[in-house]
mmCIF file of C-alpha atoms in Angstrom:
data_model
loop_
_atom_site.group_PDB
_atom_site.id
_atom_site.type_symbol
_atom_site.label_atom_id
_atom_site.label_comp_id
_atom_site.label_asym_id
_atom_site.label_seq_id
_atom_site.Cartn_x
_atom_site.Cartn_y
_atom_site.Cartn_z
ATOM 1 C CA MET A 1 -170.606 86.001 -133.915
ATOM 2 C CA GLN A 2 -168.078 83.053 -133.714
ATOM 3 C CA ASP A 3 -169.409 82.448 -130.006
ATOM 4 C CA ASN A 4 -172.767 82.295 -131.154
ATOM 5 C CA ILE A 5 -171.634 79.593 -133.641
ATOM 6 C CA TYR A 6 -169.969 77.825 -130.659
ATOM 7 C CA SER A 7 -173.217 78.208 -128.637
ATOM 8 C CA LEU A 8 -175.234 76.623 -131.347
ATOM 9 C CA ARG A 9 -173.333 74.026 -133.480
ATOM 10 C CA TYR A 10 -171.182 72.845 -130.350
ATOM 11 C CA SER A 11 -173.870 73.406 -127.476
ATOM 12 C CA ARG A 12 -173.552 69.875 -126.268
ATOM 13 C CA GLN A 13 -169.954 69.902 -125.491
ATOM 14 C CA VAL A 14 -169.831 73.497 -124.527
ATOM 15 C CA LYS A 15 -172.027 72.596 -121.578
ATOM 16 C CA LEU A 16 -169.280 70.527 -120.279
ATOM 17 C CA ASP A 17 -167.414 72.285 -117.589
ATOM 18 C CA GLU A 18 -164.337 70.767 -118.948
ATOM 19 C CA VAL A 19 -164.689 72.533 -122.334
ATOM 20 C CA GLY A 20 -166.943 75.563 -122.208
ATOM 21 C CA LEU A 21 -166.496 78.556 -124.650
ATOM 22 C CA GLU A 22 -162.870 78.651 -123.805
ATOM 23 C CA GLY A 23 -162.256 75.009 -124.390
ATOM 24 C CA GLN A 24 -164.241 75.484 -127.791
ATOM 25 C CA ARG A 25 -161.759 78.236 -128.875
ATOM 26 C CA LYS A 26 -158.815 76.201 -128.235
ATOM 27 C CA LEU A 27 -160.256 73.418 -130.473
ATOM 28 C CA ALA A 28 -160.743 76.263 -133.203
ATOM 29 C CA ARG A 29 -157.453 77.164 -132.666
ATOM 30 C CA ALA A 30 -155.922 73.711 -132.779
ATOM 31 C CA ARG A 31 -154.191 72.271 -136.015
ATOM 32 C CA VAL A 32 -154.179 68.423 -136.298
ATOM 33 C CA LEU A 33 -152.295 66.342 -138.904
ATOM 34 C CA ILE A 34 -153.802 62.912 -139.810
ATOM 35 C CA VAL A 35 -151.465 60.371 -141.717
ATOM 36 C CA GLY A 36 -153.572 57.814 -143.187
ATOM 37 C CA CYS A 37 -157.322 58.018 -144.446
ATOM 38 C CA GLY A 38 -158.316 54.602 -144.195
ATOM 39 C CA GLY A 39 -160.141 52.515 -141.398
ATOM 40 C CA LEU A 40 -158.627 54.607 -138.428
ATOM 41 C CA GLY A 41 -158.363 57.770 -140.339
ATOM 42 C CA CYS A 42 -162.073 57.892 -141.123
ATOM 43 C CA PRO A 43 -163.371 58.092 -137.879
ATOM 44 C CA VAL A 44 -160.616 60.327 -136.478
ATOM 45 C CA ALA A 45 -161.042 62.840 -139.429
ATOM 46 C CA VAL A 46 -164.892 63.016 -139.265
ATOM 47 C CA THR A 47 -164.790 63.124 -135.400
ATOM 48 C CA LEU A 48 -162.369 66.042 -135.068
ATOM 49 C CA GLY A 49 -164.065 67.776 -137.790
ATOM 50 C CA ALA A 50 -167.261 67.516 -136.013
ATOM 51 C CA ALA A 51 -165.539 68.822 -132.684
ATOM 52 C CA GLY A 52 -164.479 71.950 -134.420
ATOM 53 C CA ILE A 53 -160.712 71.467 -134.863
ATOM 54 C CA GLY A 54 -159.776 74.644 -136.896
ATOM 55 C CA LYS A 55 -157.038 72.912 -139.334
ATOM 56 C CA ILE A 56 -156.868 69.364 -140.188
ATOM 57 C CA GLY A 57 -154.182 68.154 -142.474
ATOM 58 C CA LEU A 58 -154.798 64.788 -144.369
ATOM 59 C CA VAL A 59 -151.882 62.535 -145.637
ATOM 60 C CA ASP A 60 -152.701 59.770 -147.841
ATOM 61 C CA TYR A 61 -151.612 58.633 -151.448
ATOM 62 C CA ASP A 62 -154.156 55.853 -151.997
ATOM 63 C CA VAL A 63 -157.616 55.791 -153.988
ATOM 64 C CA ILE A 64 -160.836 54.360 -152.829
ATOM 65 C CA GLU A 65 -161.457 50.487 -153.617
ATOM 66 C CA GLU A 66 -164.681 48.783 -152.909
ATOM 67 C CA SER A 67 -163.103 46.432 -150.392
ATOM 68 C CA ASN A 68 -162.467 49.481 -148.242
ATOM 69 C CA LEU A 69 -166.121 50.442 -147.973
ATOM 70 C CA ASN A 70 -167.306 48.103 -145.039
ATOM 71 C CA ARG A 71 -164.813 49.848 -142.618
ATOM 72 C CA GLN A 72 -163.964 53.037 -144.293
ATOM 73 C CA TRP A 73 -167.468 54.555 -144.037
ATOM 74 C CA LEU A 74 -166.681 58.324 -144.943
ATOM 75 C CA TYR A 75 -166.594 56.786 -148.498
ATOM 76 C CA GLY A 76 -169.464 55.633 -150.822
ATOM 77 C CA VAL A 77 -169.943 53.486 -153.857
ATOM 78 C CA GLY A 78 -169.672 56.635 -156.056
ATOM 79 C CA ASP A 79 -166.447 57.381 -154.703
ATOM 80 C CA ILE A 80 -164.611 54.265 -155.917
ATOM 81 C CA GLY A 81 -161.407 55.220 -157.683
ATOM 82 C CA ARG A 82 -161.264 58.644 -156.393
ATOM 83 C CA SER A 83 -158.683 59.952 -153.944
ATOM 84 C CA LYS A 84 -159.266 59.178 -150.275
ATOM 85 C CA VAL A 85 -157.887 62.726 -149.380
ATOM 86 C CA GLU A 86 -160.002 64.353 -151.525
ATOM 87 C CA CYS A 87 -163.114 62.720 -150.599
ATOM 88 C CA ALA A 88 -162.326 62.903 -146.834
ATOM 89 C CA ALA A 89 -161.590 66.655 -147.251
ATOM 90 C CA GLU A 90 -165.039 67.079 -148.898
ATOM 91 C CA ARG A 91 -166.629 65.209 -146.044
ATOM 92 C CA ILE A 92 -165.165 67.437 -143.463
ATOM 93 C CA LYS A 93 -165.625 70.570 -145.007
ATOM 94 C CA ASN A 94 -169.499 69.765 -145.520
ATOM 95 C CA LEU A 95 -169.712 68.809 -141.744
ATOM 96 C CA SER A 96 -167.676 72.087 -140.643
ATOM 97 C CA PRO A 97 -167.271 74.915 -143.025
ATOM 98 C CA THR A 98 -165.292 76.719 -140.756
ATOM 99 C CA THR A 99 -162.489 73.935 -140.501
ATOM 100 C CA VAL A 100 -159.465 74.557 -142.716
ATOM 101 C CA VAL A 101 -158.530 71.327 -144.543
ATOM 102 C CA GLU A 102 -155.116 70.760 -146.041
ATOM 103 C CA GLU A 103 -154.601 67.911 -148.546
ATOM 104 C CA TYR A 104 -151.314 65.889 -148.937
ATOM 105 C CA SER A 105 -152.108 63.405 -151.810
ATOM 106 C CA CYS A 106 -148.838 61.653 -151.268
ATOM 107 C CA PRO A 107 -147.023 58.930 -149.096
ATOM 108 C CA PHE A 108 -145.687 60.136 -145.981
ATOM 109 C CA ASN A 109 -142.120 60.662 -146.308
ATOM 110 C CA SER A 110 -138.800 61.861 -144.677
ATOM 111 C CA GLY A 111 -139.260 65.081 -146.522
ATOM 112 C CA MET A 112 -142.503 66.085 -144.582
ATOM 113 C CA GLY A 113 -140.610 66.955 -141.318
ATOM 114 C CA GLY A 114 -141.041 70.600 -142.070
ATOM 115 C CA ILE A 115 -144.935 70.249 -142.503
ATOM 116 C CA LEU A 116 -145.123 68.952 -138.729
ATOM 117 C CA GLU A 117 -144.085 72.493 -137.679
ATOM 118 C CA HIS A 118 -147.671 73.960 -138.900
ATOM 119 C CA TYR A 119 -149.454 71.063 -136.649
ATOM 120 C CA ASP A 120 -149.871 70.849 -132.780
ATOM 121 C CA VAL A 121 -150.721 67.009 -132.852
ATOM 122 C CA VAL A 122 -150.305 64.112 -135.217
ATOM 123 C CA VAL A 123 -152.425 61.298 -135.459
ATOM 124 C CA ASP A 124 -150.899 57.988 -137.078
ATOM 125 C CA CYS A 125 -153.624 55.997 -138.824
ATOM 126 C CA THR A 126 -151.148 53.993 -141.006
ATOM 127 C CA ASP A 127 -151.013 50.348 -141.280
ATOM 128 C CA ASN A 128 -147.355 49.590 -141.847
ATOM 129 C CA PHE A 129 -144.488 49.766 -139.591
ATOM 130 C CA THR A 130 -141.961 51.496 -141.929
ATOM 131 C CA THR A 131 -144.207 54.876 -141.940
ATOM 132 C CA ARG A 132 -145.178 54.260 -138.358
ATOM 133 C CA TYR A 133 -141.343 54.446 -137.275
ATOM 134 C CA LEU A 134 -140.940 57.376 -139.716
ATOM 135 C CA ILE A 135 -143.752 59.331 -137.840
ATOM 136 C CA ASN A 136 -142.057 58.654 -134.715
ATOM 137 C CA ASP A 137 -138.825 60.048 -135.604
ATOM 138 C CA LEU A 138 -139.889 62.858 -137.263
ATOM 139 C CA CYS A 139 -142.266 63.961 -134.437
ATOM 140 C CA VAL A 140 -139.530 63.414 -131.935
ATOM 141 C CA ALA A 141 -137.235 65.770 -133.805
ATOM 142 C CA ALA A 142 -139.989 68.306 -134.006
ATOM 143 C CA GLY A 143 -141.019 68.038 -130.424
ATOM 144 C CA LYS A 144 -144.725 67.013 -131.363
ATOM 145 C CA PRO A 145 -146.747 64.468 -129.830
ATOM 146 C CA PHE A 146 -148.599 61.732 -131.776
ATOM 147 C CA VAL A 147 -151.444 59.556 -131.085
ATOM 148 C CA SER A 148 -151.135 56.076 -132.726
ATOM 149 C CA ALA A 149 -153.244 53.055 -133.061
ATOM 150 C CA SER A 150 -153.038 49.782 -134.569
ATOM 151 C CA ILE A 151 -155.576 47.034 -135.567
ATOM 152 C CA TYR A 152 -155.604 43.450 -136.172
ATOM 153 C CA ARG A 153 -158.579 40.869 -136.627
ATOM 154 C CA PHE A 154 -160.874 41.687 -133.387
ATOM 155 C CA GLU A 155 -158.099 43.292 -131.517
ATOM 156 C CA GLY A 156 -156.529 46.901 -131.130
ATOM 157 C CA GLN A 157 -154.024 48.991 -129.297
ATOM 158 C CA LEU A 158 -153.537 52.562 -128.544
ATOM 159 C CA SER A 159 -151.116 54.920 -127.155
ATOM 160 C CA VAL A 160 -149.831 58.597 -127.021
ATOM 161 C CA PHE A 161 -146.188 59.028 -127.836
ATOM 162 C CA ASN A 162 -143.442 61.835 -127.313
ATOM 163 C CA TYR A 163 -146.150 63.914 -125.084
ATOM 164 C CA SER A 164 -145.204 66.835 -123.111
ATOM 165 C CA VAL A 165 -146.952 69.308 -121.001
ATOM 166 C CA ASP A 166 -144.079 71.949 -120.896
ATOM 167 C CA GLY A 167 -142.401 71.357 -123.998
ATOM 168 C CA VAL A 168 -139.070 70.449 -121.948
ATOM 169 C CA GLU A 169 -139.702 67.057 -120.763
ATOM 170 C CA PHE A 170 -141.095 64.357 -123.108
ATOM 171 C CA GLY A 171 -142.873 60.992 -122.718
ATOM 172 C CA PRO A 172 -141.689 57.781 -124.211
ATOM 173 C CA THR A 173 -141.562 57.385 -127.988
ATOM 174 C CA TYR A 174 -142.851 54.441 -130.168
ATOM 175 C CA ARG A 175 -139.139 53.170 -130.222
ATOM 176 C CA CYS A 176 -139.097 53.202 -126.520
ATOM 177 C CA LEU A 177 -142.192 50.540 -126.656
ATOM 178 C CA TYR A 178 -140.960 48.811 -129.791
ATOM 179 C CA PRO A 179 -137.247 49.441 -130.463
ATOM 180 C CA SER A 180 -137.405 47.629 -133.873
ATOM 181 C CA PRO A 181 -139.991 46.642 -136.205
ATOM 182 C CA PRO A 182 -141.179 42.841 -135.818
ATOM 183 C CA GLN A 183 -140.015 40.428 -138.274
ATOM 184 C CA SER A 184 -143.366 39.497 -139.731
ATOM 185 C CA ILE A 185 -147.164 40.598 -138.476
ATOM 186 C CA PRO A 186 -149.787 40.197 -141.407
ATOM 187 C CA SER A 187 -151.454 43.204 -142.566
ATOM 188 C CA CYS A 188 -155.445 43.507 -142.201
ATOM 189 C CA ALA A 189 -155.609 42.546 -146.111
ATOM 190 C CA GLU A 190 -153.758 39.291 -145.237
ATOM 191 C CA GLY A 191 -155.012 38.442 -141.669
ATOM 192 C CA GLY A 192 -158.458 40.546 -141.721
ATOM 193 C CA VAL A 193 -160.203 43.109 -139.525
ATOM 194 C CA LEU A 194 -163.918 43.123 -138.301
ATOM 195 C CA GLY A 195 -165.144 46.382 -139.851
ATOM 196 C CA VAL A 196 -166.007 47.844 -136.579
ATOM 197 C CA VAL A 197 -162.618 47.470 -134.912
ATOM 198 C CA PRO A 198 -160.910 50.467 -136.811
ATOM 199 C CA THR A 199 -163.952 52.658 -135.916
ATOM 200 C CA ILE A 200 -163.587 51.943 -132.159
ATOM 201 C CA LEU A 201 -160.066 52.530 -132.475
ATOM 202 C CA GLY A 202 -160.277 55.509 -134.332
ATOM 203 C CA ALA A 203 -162.753 57.160 -131.970
ATOM 204 C CA LEU A 204 -160.495 56.488 -129.064
ATOM 205 C CA GLN A 205 -157.695 58.424 -131.039
ATOM 206 C CA ALA A 206 -159.850 61.225 -131.447
ATOM 207 C CA ASN A 207 -160.683 61.123 -128.088
ATOM 208 C CA GLU A 208 -156.930 61.352 -126.874
ATOM 209 C CA VAL A 209 -156.414 64.271 -129.392
ATOM 210 C CA LEU A 210 -159.372 66.389 -127.904
ATOM 211 C CA LYS A 211 -158.064 65.815 -124.283
ATOM 212 C CA ILE A 212 -154.451 67.008 -125.442
ATOM 213 C CA ILE A 213 -155.937 69.977 -126.838
ATOM 214 C CA LEU A 214 -158.330 70.807 -124.196
ATOM 215 C CA GLY A 215 -155.879 69.870 -121.396
ATOM 216 C CA ILE A 216 -158.203 67.564 -119.590
ATOM 217 C CA GLY A 217 -158.343 63.935 -118.547
ATOM 218 C CA GLU A 218 -155.470 61.408 -118.221
ATOM 219 C CA ILE A 219 -153.352 61.033 -121.468
ATOM 220 C CA LEU A 220 -152.338 57.754 -122.623
ATOM 221 C CA ASP A 221 -148.680 59.017 -122.203
ATOM 222 C CA GLY A 222 -146.333 56.154 -121.317
ATOM 223 C CA LYS A 223 -149.448 53.671 -121.424
ATOM 224 C CA LEU A 224 -150.626 51.192 -124.065
ATOM 225 C CA LEU A 225 -154.198 50.372 -124.116
ATOM 226 C CA LEU A 226 -155.064 46.957 -125.416
ATOM 227 C CA ILE A 227 -158.522 45.985 -126.560
ATOM 228 C CA ASN A 228 -160.231 42.780 -127.347
ATOM 229 C CA THR A 229 -163.509 43.449 -128.922
ATOM 230 C CA LEU A 230 -164.740 39.924 -128.759
ATOM 231 C CA THR A 231 -164.650 39.623 -125.036
ATOM 232 C CA LEU A 232 -164.740 43.659 -124.551
ATOM 233 C CA SER A 233 -161.663 43.183 -122.132
ATOM 234 C CA THR A 234 -159.120 46.013 -121.836
ATOM 235 C CA THR A 235 -155.433 45.922 -120.475
ATOM 236 C CA LEU A 236 -153.515 48.798 -119.675
ATOM 237 C CA LEU A 237 -149.733 48.282 -119.712
ATOM 238 C CA SER A 238 -147.112 51.209 -118.542
ATOM 239 C CA PHE A 239 -143.915 51.777 -120.099
ATOM 240 C CA LYS A 240 -141.091 54.382 -119.664
ATOM 241 C CA ARG A 241 -138.965 56.590 -121.851
ATOM 242 C CA GLN A 242 -135.728 54.765 -122.719
ATOM 243 C CA ILE A 243 -132.748 57.330 -123.518
ATOM 244 C CA LYS A 244 -131.066 54.509 -125.322
ATOM 245 C CA GLU A 245 -133.795 54.072 -127.750
ATOM 246 C CA VAL A 246 -134.471 57.644 -128.089
ATOM 247 C CA LEU A 247 -131.052 58.335 -128.982
ATOM 248 C CA ALA A 248 -130.935 55.262 -131.838
ATOM 249 C CA GLN A 249 -133.393 57.284 -133.855
ATOM 250 C CA TRP A 250 -132.399 58.611 -137.438
ATOM 251 C CA GLY A 251 -132.589 62.337 -137.772
ATOM 252 C CA PRO A 252 -132.503 65.144 -135.349
ATOM 253 C CA VAL A 253 -133.670 64.655 -131.837
ATOM 254 C CA LEU A 254 -134.913 66.812 -128.983
ATOM 255 C CA LEU A 255 -133.222 66.130 -125.485
ATOM 256 C CA SER A 256 -134.245 67.659 -122.507
ATOM 257 C CA SER A 257 -131.963 69.007 -119.892
ATOM 258 C CA LYS A 258 -132.097 66.121 -117.626
ATOM 259 C CA GLU A 259 -131.338 63.701 -120.629
ATOM 260 C CA LEU A 260 -128.176 65.957 -121.586
ATOM 261 C CA LEU A 261 -127.185 65.611 -117.974
ATOM 262 C CA ALA A 262 -127.354 61.669 -118.054
ATOM 263 C CA MET A 263 -125.542 61.714 -121.360
ATOM 264 C CA LEU A 264 -122.782 63.745 -119.938
ATOM 265 C CA GLU A 265 -122.519 61.411 -116.961
ATOM 266 C CA SER A 266 -122.301 58.123 -118.853
ATOM 267 C CA LYS A 267 -120.910 58.659 -122.202
ATOM 268 C CA GLU A 268 -118.633 60.643 -124.699
ATOM 269 C CA VAL A 269 -120.509 63.722 -126.244
ATOM 270 C CA VAL A 270 -119.719 67.087 -127.591
ATOM 271 C CA LEU A 271 -121.707 70.188 -127.021
ATOM 272 C CA VAL A 272 -121.718 72.812 -129.737
ATOM 273 C CA ASP A 273 -123.080 76.310 -128.930
ATOM 274 C CA VAL A 274 -124.454 77.763 -132.188
ATOM 275 C CA ARG A 275 -125.275 81.135 -130.741
ATOM 276 C CA GLU A 276 -123.439 84.399 -132.153
ATOM 277 C CA ARG A 277 -120.467 85.651 -130.490
ATOM 278 C CA ASP A 278 -121.910 88.592 -129.422
ATOM 279 C CA GLU A 279 -124.424 86.753 -127.105
ATOM 280 C CA ASP A 280 -123.975 86.323 -123.407
ATOM 281 C CA LYS A 281 -120.627 84.394 -122.904
ATOM 282 C CA GLY A 282 -121.655 83.950 -119.071
ATOM 283 C CA ARG A 283 -124.414 81.533 -120.392
ATOM 284 C CA HIS A 284 -122.159 79.424 -122.386
ATOM 285 C CA LEU A 285 -122.414 75.617 -121.171
ATOM 286 C CA GLY A 286 -119.081 74.488 -122.521
ATOM 287 C CA GLY A 287 -118.005 72.569 -125.581
ATOM 288 C CA LEU A 288 -117.415 74.208 -128.968
ATOM 289 C CA TRP A 289 -118.801 77.657 -129.844
ATOM 290 C CA LEU A 290 -119.689 77.523 -133.706
ATOM 291 C CA PRO A 291 -121.941 80.402 -134.464
ATOM 292 C CA LEU A 292 -124.893 79.313 -136.796
ATOM 293 C CA SER A 293 -124.284 82.211 -139.055
ATOM 294 C CA GLY A 294 -120.964 80.924 -140.282
ATOM 295 C CA LEU A 295 -120.756 77.274 -139.086
ATOM 296 C CA ASP A 296 -118.838 74.817 -141.497
ATOM 297 C CA GLU A 297 -120.304 71.242 -140.873
ATOM 298 C CA ALA A 298 -116.467 70.005 -141.399
ATOM 299 C CA LEU A 299 -115.726 71.474 -137.966
ATOM 300 C CA LEU A 300 -118.166 69.212 -136.101
ATOM 301 C CA PRO A 301 -116.185 66.208 -134.674
ATOM 302 C CA PRO A 302 -117.049 62.827 -136.566
ATOM 303 C CA ASP A 303 -118.173 59.513 -134.985
ATOM 304 C CA VAL A 304 -119.318 61.172 -131.702
ATOM 305 C CA PRO A 305 -122.568 62.323 -130.442
ATOM 306 C CA ILE A 306 -123.328 65.959 -130.862
ATOM 307 C CA VAL A 307 -125.713 68.039 -128.801
ATOM 308 C CA LEU A 308 -126.276 71.559 -130.429
ATOM 309 C CA TYR A 309 -127.871 74.227 -128.347
ATOM 310 C CA CYS A 310 -128.758 77.914 -128.372
ATOM 311 C CA GLU A 311 -130.494 80.286 -126.166
ATOM 312 C CA SER A 312 -134.353 78.866 -126.644
ATOM 313 C CA GLY A 313 -133.534 75.794 -128.800
ATOM 314 C CA LYS A 314 -134.916 76.991 -132.107
ATOM 315 C CA ARG A 315 -131.717 77.507 -133.769
ATOM 316 C CA SER A 316 -130.184 74.480 -132.824
ATOM 317 C CA LEU A 317 -133.160 72.581 -133.822
ATOM 318 C CA GLU A 318 -133.182 74.191 -137.186
ATOM 319 C CA LEU A 319 -129.410 73.215 -137.740
ATOM 320 C CA SER A 320 -130.024 69.620 -136.347
ATOM 321 C CA GLY A 321 -132.552 68.997 -139.093
ATOM 322 C CA ARG A 322 -129.890 70.121 -141.773
ATOM 323 C CA ILE A 323 -127.069 67.895 -140.794
ATOM 324 C CA LYS A 324 -127.804 64.560 -142.412
ATOM 325 C CA ARG A 325 -125.917 62.020 -140.005
ATOM 326 C CA ARG A 326 -126.908 60.034 -136.986
ATOM 327 C CA GLY A 327 -125.979 61.135 -133.511
ATOM 328 C CA VAL A 328 -126.860 64.840 -133.823
ATOM 329 C CA TYR A 329 -129.282 66.233 -131.012
ATOM 330 C CA SER A 330 -130.879 69.664 -130.273
ATOM 331 C CA LEU A 331 -131.255 70.526 -126.641
ATOM 332 C CA SER A 332 -134.800 71.282 -126.022
ATOM 333 C CA HIS A 333 -135.666 74.967 -124.942
ATOM 334 C CA GLY A 334 -131.956 75.359 -125.080
ATOM 335 C CA ILE A 335 -130.090 77.391 -122.139
ATOM 336 C CA ARG A 336 -133.454 78.735 -120.862
ATOM 337 C CA GLY A 337 -134.567 75.140 -120.422
ATOM 338 C CA VAL A 338 -131.197 74.220 -118.466
ATOM 339 C CA LEU A 339 -131.886 77.409 -116.268
ATOM 340 C CA ILE A 340 -135.383 76.396 -115.577
ATOM 341 C CA GLU A 341 -134.610 72.897 -114.791
ATOM 342 C CA GLY A 342 -131.756 74.216 -112.319
ATOM 343 C CA VAL A 343 -129.054 71.947 -113.695
ATOM 344 C CA PHE A 344 -126.878 74.808 -115.478
ATOM 345 C CA ASP A 345 -123.891 74.599 -113.136
ATOM 346 C CA GLN A 346 -123.990 70.578 -113.164
ATOM 347 C CA ILE A 347 -123.896 70.374 -116.994
ATOM 348 C CA ARG A 348 -121.473 73.334 -117.434
ATOM 349 C CA SER A 349 -119.272 71.377 -114.881
ATOM 350 C CA LEU A 350 -119.313 67.991 -116.843
ATOM 351 C CA ALA A 351 -119.082 69.773 -120.079
ATOM 352 C CA SER A 352 -115.914 71.759 -119.027
ATOM 353 C CA ASN A 353 -114.128 68.362 -118.423
ATOM 354 C CA ARG A 354 -114.534 67.496 -122.221
ATOM 355 C CA GLU A 355 -113.608 70.924 -123.790
ATOM 356 C CA LEU A 356 -111.646 70.202 -127.130
#
């Protein structure tokens, strides 16, 4: 029955060899969180809903104003004064009844890190730097990719941050490109924007999300696309993951095995094994052994970077999210990831020289 729906409603994209029925099933299983239901969020939400995404989360606390209508075409005159999230959810459900829509009518805040665990991809459709940096930091902590775009007057830019194919090695973060917020950039309300510009950039954001879910094409990972709609010129810039900027983030941060190795070679760092005592001692990487079940945070050394690890990375990430201090990291995929990367002996050798 479900395949019949795919064949009818999504027949045009199912005909594509890169999509097919299996690709459509991937879209139906996918979960996407959209932060911001304004000029960028409108085309992203409706495009992903129409494509058959299985679950879409919408985050926005704003209500619809008349000045929104020339570029936020998901809404109409009769919607003025209503919640953007509520209206956007109605449109998506009407377009794609099989899509589950979760509504978060609130500002995106630091307490929403747990929500990210229920989504595969995050889309940054916000219009302020404070929220964008927060999205970055929470996505890095949760190991989630996010597709970000920004617009100004006749121009826009787009990139994919914290992208990973295998969940072990991650691409550059937003802070790798912009370590700190600029001193002053006018908002769209101050500097203006041509109504079509957010539609163009939002459609491109949705395109990147679909590529990530389907596993096709070249992702804008480590690349920044600049678009000038007056000249229709585009520029593609490349940038790399900067470990210094990744480590400067607030909150828990996932480190790959190779990044941990680089840390051990260049700076003082303490490893903390949070597995239980009855787990395989032969897989202990070194450092402190403080089982999660009875861990006292007071035992963690102050004023020094701490890398928590366990067998798979799940328990260490959970603990890193509870410790409210800077400089606490979790080893992505834990000991298993180290073994897969083939750097177990190197890390243990370096860590053994720093045993407390």
